[in-house]
CSV table of C-alpha atoms in Angstrom, one decimal:
chain,number,residue,atom,x,y,z
A,1,MET,CA,7.6,-4.5,55.7
A,2,GLY,CA,8.6,-7.9,54.1
A,3,GLU,CA,10.3,-8.6,50.7
A,4,ARG,CA,10.1,-6.2,48.0
A,5,ILE,CA,9.0,-6.9,44.5
A,6,TYR,CA,11.4,-5.6,41.8
A,7,GLU,CA,10.8,-4.9,38.1
A,8,GLN,CA,13.8,-6.8,37.0
A,9,ASP,CA,12.4,-10.2,38.7
A,10,THR,CA,9.4,-9.9,36.2
A,11,CYS,CA,9.1,-12.8,33.6
A,12,VAL,CA,6.5,-14.7,31.4
A,13,LEU,CA,6.0,-18.4,31.1
A,14,ALA,CA,3.6,-19.6,28.3
A,15,ALA,CA,2.6,-23.0,26.8
A,16,VAL,CA,-0.2,-23.9,24.4
A,17,GLU,CA,-3.0,-25.8,26.3
A,18,ALA,CA,-3.9,-29.5,25.4
A,19,THR,CA,-7.6,-28.6,26.8
A,20,TYR,CA,-8.9,-25.3,26.7
A,21,GLY,CA,-8.8,-23.8,30.3
A,22,THR,CA,-6.8,-26.4,31.7
A,23,ASP,CA,-3.2,-25.4,33.2
A,24,ALA,CA,-0.4,-26.5,30.7
A,25,THR,CA,2.0,-26.0,33.4
A,26,PRO,CA,4.8,-23.8,31.7
A,27,THR,CA,8.2,-23.9,33.1
A,28,ALA,CA,11.1,-21.4,33.3
A,29,ALA,CA,13.5,-24.0,31.8
A,30,ALA,CA,11.4,-24.9,28.7
A,31,ASN,CA,8.5,-22.3,28.1
A,32,ALA,CA,10.0,-18.7,29.4
A,33,MET,CA,9.0,-16.0,26.5
A,34,ARG,CA,11.3,-13.5,25.8
A,35,VAL,CA,9.0,-10.7,26.0
A,36,LYS,CA,7.9,-7.6,27.7
A,37,VAL,CA,4.6,-7.5,30.0
A,38,ASP,CA,2.5,-4.9,30.3
A,39,PHE,CA,-0.7,-6.4,32.3
A,40,ASN,CA,-3.4,-5.9,34.7
A,41,PRO,CA,-3.5,-9.0,37.0
A,42,ILE,CA,-7.1,-8.6,38.1
A,43,ASP,CA,-9.5,-6.7,35.3
A,44,GLY,CA,-13.1,-7.7,35.3
A,45,ASP,CA,-16.5,-5.8,35.4
A,46,GLN,CA,-17.9,-4.2,38.4
A,47,GLU,CA,-21.6,-3.2,38.6
A,48,ALA,CA,-22.4,-0.1,40.8
A,49,LEU,CA,-25.2,-0.6,43.6
A,50,GLU,CA,-28.1,1.4,43.2
A,51,TYR,CA,-30.5,2.2,45.7
A,52,ASP,CA,-32.2,5.2,47.7
A,53,ALA,CA,-30.2,5.6,50.9
A,54,GLY,CA,-31.4,9.1,52.1
A,55,ARG,CA,-28.0,10.5,51.8
A,56,GLY,CA,-25.4,11.3,49.0
A,57,GLY,CA,-22.1,9.5,48.3
A,58,SER,CA,-21.2,6.1,46.7
A,59,LYS,CA,-23.3,3.1,47.4
A,60,GLY,CA,-20.5,0.7,46.4
A,61,SER,CA,-20.2,-2.1,43.8
A,62,VAL,CA,-20.1,-5.5,43.1
A,63,GLN,CA,-17.3,-7.5,41.4
A,64,ARG,CA,-19.3,-9.6,38.9
A,65,ASN,CA,-16.3,-11.3,37.3
A,66,LYS,CA,-12.2,-11.6,37.0
A,67,ARG,CA,-10.0,-11.8,34.3
A,68,LEU,CA,-6.2,-11.0,33.4
A,69,THR,CA,-5.6,-8.7,30.4
A,70,GLY,CA,-2.6,-7.4,29.0
A,71,THR,CA,0.0,-6.9,26.4
A,72,LEU,CA,3.3,-8.7,25.4
A,73,THR,CA,5.9,-7.6,23.0
A,74,GLY,CA,8.7,-9.4,21.5
A,75,TYR,CA,10.7,-9.7,18.6
A,76,VAL,CA,10.2,-11.1,15.2
A,77,ALA,CA,13.1,-13.9,14.8
A,78,GLY,CA,13.6,-17.3,13.5
A,79,SER,CA,14.5,-20.4,15.7
A,80,GLY,CA,18.3,-20.3,13.9
A,81,ALA,CA,17.3,-23.8,12.1
A,82,ALA,CA,15.1,-23.8,8.9
A,83,GLY,CA,11.9,-26.1,9.5
A,84,THR,CA,12.0,-25.3,13.3
A,85,ALA,CA,9.4,-23.2,14.9
A,86,PRO,CA,10.4,-20.1,16.7
A,87,ALA,CA,10.5,-20.1,20.2
A,88,ILE,CA,7.8,-17.5,20.4
A,89,GLY,CA,5.4,-19.9,18.2
A,90,PRO,CA,2.9,-20.6,21.4
A,91,LEU,CA,1.9,-16.8,21.4
A,92,LEU,CA,1.1,-16.8,17.8
A,93,GLN,CA,-1.0,-19.7,18.2
A,94,MET,CA,-3.1,-18.1,20.7
A,95,CYS,CA,-4.0,-15.4,18.2
A,96,GLY,CA,-5.2,-17.9,16.0
A,97,LEU,CA,-2.1,-18.5,13.7
A,98,LYS,CA,-1.4,-22.1,13.0
A,99,PRO,CA,1.9,-23.5,11.9
A,100,THR,CA,2.5,-26.1,9.2
A,101,VAL,CA,6.0,-27.3,9.3
A,102,THR,CA,8.0,-28.6,6.5
A,103,THR,CA,10.9,-30.5,7.9
A,104,ALA,CA,14.4,-28.8,7.3
A,105,GLU,CA,12.5,-26.1,5.2
A,106,LYS,CA,10.0,-23.9,6.8
A,107,VAL,CA,7.4,-23.1,9.1
A,108,VAL,CA,4.3,-21.3,7.7
A,109,TYR,CA,1.8,-19.6,10.1
A,110,LYS,CA,-1.8,-18.9,8.5
A,111,PRO,CA,-4.6,-17.4,10.5
A,112,THR,CA,-7.6,-20.0,11.1
A,113,PHE,CA,-11.0,-19.3,12.2
A,114,PRO,CA,-12.6,-20.7,14.6
A,115,VAL,CA,-9.4,-20.2,16.7
A,116,THR,CA,-9.0,-23.5,18.7
A,117,ASP,CA,-5.5,-23.0,20.2
A,118,SER,CA,-5.1,-21.3,23.5
A,119,CYS,CA,-2.0,-20.7,26.1
A,120,THR,CA,-1.7,-20.9,29.7
A,121,LEU,CA,0.3,-17.7,31.0
A,122,HIS,CA,2.3,-17.9,34.3
A,123,ILE,CA,3.2,-14.2,34.8
A,124,PHE,CA,5.9,-13.7,37.7
A,125,ARG,CA,6.7,-10.4,39.5
A,126,GLY,CA,9.2,-11.5,41.8
A,127,LYS,CA,8.1,-14.4,43.7
A,128,ASN,CA,4.4,-13.6,43.0
A,129,LYS,CA,2.9,-15.9,40.4
A,130,HIS,CA,-0.2,-14.7,38.3
A,131,PRO,CA,-1.5,-17.6,36.5
A,132,ALA,CA,-3.9,-17.3,33.8
A,133,LEU,CA,-5.6,-19.8,31.5
A,134,GLY,CA,-7.5,-20.1,28.3
A,135,CYS,CA,-5.6,-16.9,27.0
A,136,ARG,CA,-6.0,-15.4,23.4
A,137,GLY,CA,-5.3,-12.3,22.0
A,138,ASN,CA,-4.8,-10.3,19.0
A,139,LEU,CA,-1.5,-9.3,17.0
A,140,GLU,CA,0.6,-6.4,15.5
A,141,VAL,CA,3.7,-7.1,13.7
A,142,SER,CA,6.1,-4.1,12.8
A,143,LEU,CA,8.6,-4.6,10.0
A,144,GLY,CA,10.0,-1.2,9.0
A,145,PRO,CA,13.6,-0.4,9.2
A,146,ASN,CA,13.4,2.5,11.9
A,147,ALA,CA,13.4,-0.2,15.1
A,148,LEU,CA,14.0,-4.0,15.3
A,149,PRO,CA,11.2,-6.1,14.1
A,150,LYS,CA,8.5,-6.7,16.6
A,151,PHE,CA,5.5,-8.8,17.7
A,152,THR,CA,2.9,-7.0,19.5
A,153,PHE,CA,0.4,-9.4,21.2
A,154,ASN,CA,-2.2,-7.0,22.4
A,155,ASN,CA,-5.9,-7.2,23.8
A,156,ILE,CA,-4.6,-10.5,25.5
A,157,ILE,CA,-7.4,-12.0,28.0
A,158,GLY,CA,-6.9,-15.1,30.3
A,159,LEU,CA,-9.3,-16.6,32.6
A,160,PHE,CA,-8.5,-15.5,36.3
A,161,VAL,CA,-6.9,-17.7,38.7
A,162,ASP,CA,-5.8,-16.6,42.3
A,163,PRO,CA,-2.2,-15.6,42.3
A,164,ALA,CA,0.3,-17.2,44.9
A,165,SER,CA,3.7,-16.8,45.9
A,166,VAL,CA,6.5,-19.2,45.3
A,167,GLY,CA,9.7,-20.2,47.0
A,168,SER,CA,12.2,-18.9,44.5
A,169,PHE,CA,12.7,-16.7,41.7
A,170,GLN,CA,12.3,-18.1,38.3
A,171,SER,CA,15.6,-19.0,36.5
A,172,ALA,CA,14.5,-18.6,32.8
A,173,ASP,CA,16.1,-20.1,30.1
A,174,PHE,CA,16.0,-18.3,26.8
A,175,SER,CA,18.5,-20.2,24.8
A,176,GLN,CA,15.9,-21.1,22.2
A,177,PHE,CA,15.6,-17.7,21.4
A,178,GLU,CA,17.4,-15.9,18.5
A,179,ASN,CA,18.2,-12.1,18.2
A,180,PRO,CA,16.2,-10.6,15.3
A,181,LEU,CA,17.7,-9.5,12.2
A,182,VAL,CA,18.5,-5.9,11.6
A,183,THR,CA,15.5,-4.2,9.5
A,184,ASP,CA,17.9,-2.2,7.3
A,185,PRO,CA,18.1,-1.9,3.6
A,186,VAL,CA,20.5,-4.8,3.2
A,187,SER,CA,18.5,-7.3,5.3
A,188,ILE,CA,15.2,-6.5,3.7
A,189,THR,CA,15.6,-8.4,0.6
A,190,LYS,CA,12.1,-7.9,-0.8
A,191,MET,CA,9.6,-5.0,-0.3
A,192,GLN,CA,6.9,-5.2,-3.1
A,193,LEU,CA,3.3,-3.9,-3.2
A,194,PHE,CA,1.1,-4.5,-6.3
A,195,GLY,CA,4.4,-5.9,-7.9
A,196,GLN,CA,6.4,-2.7,-7.4
A,197,ASP,CA,9.3,-2.2,-5.6
A,198,VAL,CA,8.7,0.5,-2.9
A,199,ASN,CA,11.0,2.5,-0.7
A,200,MET,CA,9.4,1.5,2.6
A,201,ALA,CA,9.6,3.5,5.5
A,202,GLU,CA,7.3,1.6,8.0
A,203,LEU,CA,5.1,-1.4,7.4
A,204,ILE,CA,2.8,-2.8,10.0
A,205,LEU,CA,0.4,-5.9,10.0
A,206,ARG,CA,-2.8,-5.7,12.2
A,207,LEU,CA,-4.4,-8.9,12.8
A,208,GLY,CA,-7.6,-7.3,13.8
A,209,ASN,CA,-8.9,-9.9,15.8
A,210,THR,CA,-11.9,-9.3,18.0
A,211,VAL,CA,-11.1,-11.0,21.5
A,212,THR,CA,-14.1,-11.3,23.8
A,213,TYR,CA,-14.4,-12.5,27.3
A,214,ARG,CA,-17.8,-14.7,27.5
A,215,ALA,CA,-19.1,-15.7,30.7
A,216,VAL,CA,-22.5,-17.7,30.3
A,217,VAL,CA,-23.9,-20.5,32.4
A,218,ASN,CA,-21.9,-23.4,32.0
A,219,ASN,CA,-18.9,-21.9,30.5
A,220,GLU,CA,-16.6,-19.3,31.1
A,221,SER,CA,-14.0,-18.6,28.2
A,222,VAL,CA,-11.9,-16.3,25.8
A,223,GLN,CA,-13.3,-16.3,22.5
A,224,VAL,CA,-11.9,-14.9,19.3
A,225,THR,CA,-15.2,-13.8,17.4
A,226,GLY,CA,-13.8,-12.2,14.2
A,227,ARG,CA,-10.7,-11.1,12.1
A,228,MET,CA,-10.3,-8.1,10.1
A,229,PRO,CA,-6.5,-7.8,9.0
A,230,GLN,CA,-5.2,-4.7,7.5
A,231,ILE,CA,-1.5,-3.6,6.3
A,232,GLU,CA,-0.2,-0.1,6.6
A,233,VAL,CA,2.6,0.8,4.5
A,234,LEU,CA,4.5,4.0,4.5
A,235,PHE,CA,6.7,4.8,1.5
A,236,GLU,CA,8.6,7.4,-0.6
A,237,GLU,CA,6.1,8.8,-3.3
A,238,PRO,CA,7.2,8.3,-6.9
A,239,LEU,CA,6.4,10.3,-9.7
A,240,ILE,CA,2.9,9.6,-11.4
A,241,GLY,CA,4.7,9.0,-14.6
A,242,ASP,CA,6.9,6.1,-12.9
A,243,PHE,CA,3.9,4.8,-11.1
A,244,ASP,CA,0.3,6.3,-10.4
A,245,TRP,CA,-0.7,5.1,-7.0
A,246,TYR,CA,-3.7,7.4,-6.6
A,247,SER,CA,-5.1,5.2,-9.6
A,248,LYS,CA,-4.9,2.1,-7.6
A,249,LEU,CA,-7.4,3.3,-4.9
A,250,SER,CA,-9.7,0.5,-4.1
A,251,LYS,CA,-7.9,-1.6,-6.7
A,252,PHE,CA,-6.3,-5.3,-5.6
A,253,GLY,CA,-2.9,-6.4,-5.6
A,254,ALA,CA,-0.3,-8.3,-3.7
A,255,LEU,CA,2.1,-7.4,-0.9
A,256,ALA,CA,5.5,-9.3,-0.6
A,257,TYR,CA,8.0,-8.9,2.3
A,258,GLN,CA,11.2,-10.6,3.1
A,259,LEU,CA,13.6,-10.1,5.9
A,260,GLY,CA,17.0,-12.0,5.5
A,261,GLN,CA,19.1,-13.4,2.4
A,262,ASP,CA,18.3,-16.8,0.7
A,263,VAL,CA,20.9,-19.5,2.0
A,264,VAL,CA,23.2,-16.6,3.9
A,265,ASP,CA,20.6,-16.2,6.6
A,266,ALA,CA,18.6,-19.7,6.5
A,267,GLY,CA,17.0,-20.3,9.8
A,268,HIS,CA,16.5,-16.5,10.4
A,269,ILE,CA,14.7,-15.7,7.2
A,270,PHE,CA,11.2,-14.3,7.6
A,271,GLU,CA,8.5,-13.4,5.1
A,272,LEU,CA,5.0,-11.8,5.0
A,273,THR,CA,2.9,-12.3,1.8
A,274,ALA,CA,-0.6,-11.1,1.2
A,275,ALA,CA,-1.8,-12.4,-2.4
A,276,ASN,CA,-5.0,-9.9,-2.3
A,277,VAL,CA,-4.9,-6.5,-0.7
A,278,GLN,CA,-7.2,-3.6,-1.5
A,279,LEU,CA,-5.9,-0.4,-1.3
A,280,ASN,CA,-8.3,1.5,1.3
A,281,SER,CA,-6.7,4.8,1.6
A,282,ILE,CA,-3.8,6.9,0.6
A,283,THR,CA,-2.5,9.9,2.6
A,284,PRO,CA,0.4,12.0,1.5
A,285,THR,CA,2.9,13.2,4.2
A,286,TYR,CA,6.6,14.5,4.6
A,287,VAL,CA,9.2,12.4,6.3
A,288,ASP,CA,12.5,14.1,6.4
A,289,GLY,CA,11.2,16.8,3.8
A,290,ILE,CA,10.6,14.0,1.5
A,291,SER,CA,7.0,13.2,0.1
A,292,HIS,CA,5.8,9.8,1.5
A,293,LEU,CA,2.5,8.1,0.8
A,294,ARG,CA,0.9,6.3,3.7
A,295,CYS,CA,-1.5,3.7,2.4
A,296,VAL,CA,-3.8,1.6,4.7
A,297,LEU,CA,-4.7,-1.9,2.7
A,298,ASP,CA,-7.5,-4.2,3.6
A,299,VAL,CA,-6.4,-8.1,3.6
A,300,VAL,CA,-9.4,-9.5,1.4
A,301,PRO,CA,-9.3,-13.5,1.4
A,302,THR,CA,-10.2,-15.2,-1.6
A,303,ALA,CA,-11.0,-18.4,0.2
A,304,ARG,CA,-11.4,-19.3,3.9
A,305,ASP,CA,-8.3,-18.4,5.9
A,306,ASN,CA,-6.0,-17.5,2.8
A,307,ASP,CA,-5.8,-14.1,4.3
A,308,PHE,CA,-1.9,-14.0,4.6
A,309,GLU,CA,1.2,-16.2,5.3
A,310,MET,CA,4.0,-15.5,7.8
A,311,THR,CA,6.9,-17.9,6.8
A,312,PHE,CA,10.1,-18.6,8.8
A,313,ARG,CA,12.8,-20.5,6.9
């Protein structure tokens, strides 16, 4: 038995590719991602062989293609400097969120289609390196007060590259990453739905990307072929006399969320805004014996790629 592989020696490097499917050669010094990884290093399609053999049992199968799939989870946190993109930015870009930088002020991420950005991922398990090229994925953002704010990059698919051993462990530099602000009633300075302040218990944005592995003659790639964002909000139910949410079913309104105080938390502030959401469903439920409404909202763009904005400032 040779050298063992320990969970603690897992790390992820990621960099945006200049050319799709060409290794961006991320390094532990410049491109380490402060994330938790759950991945399958060799996923793909198998086709079972079918023939009459004169006996029972398996006939075997053929591996038709290979790809890497998985999920990365990281924190929603600014860079610490207004106008500087967060260190986790490459992963946002591979999900089709393009940054627009206003120097010394803010970085705004908006969804774009078609998705042109992609990432190279190098996932290390001990001294084993699992590269994946042309990676793209989907995204969920959890912003409620019951846990630290998180990005979940799910349904990530990347083009398979043979794994290899390296000579030493990676020395990941996470100095560009800041800790997230705590999502408590003090730090969440704005939570409005349809212009109403709501006592929010959960807030989740689902980007709703359809991520597809494509293998056709002369081209192998990962494509985002569609996007259908939704937002789910759980909040305390008011008296109908104060605000009748049931009358808003299928109606349109805006959502605005801010984590962090202006000026005080500059460089760490995060905002989510969606100007046109439609109330798709309302489900009453109880949390700690108190009535809440779970509302699912469809994000309905009024122009191309104006679904929502995520702002770091």
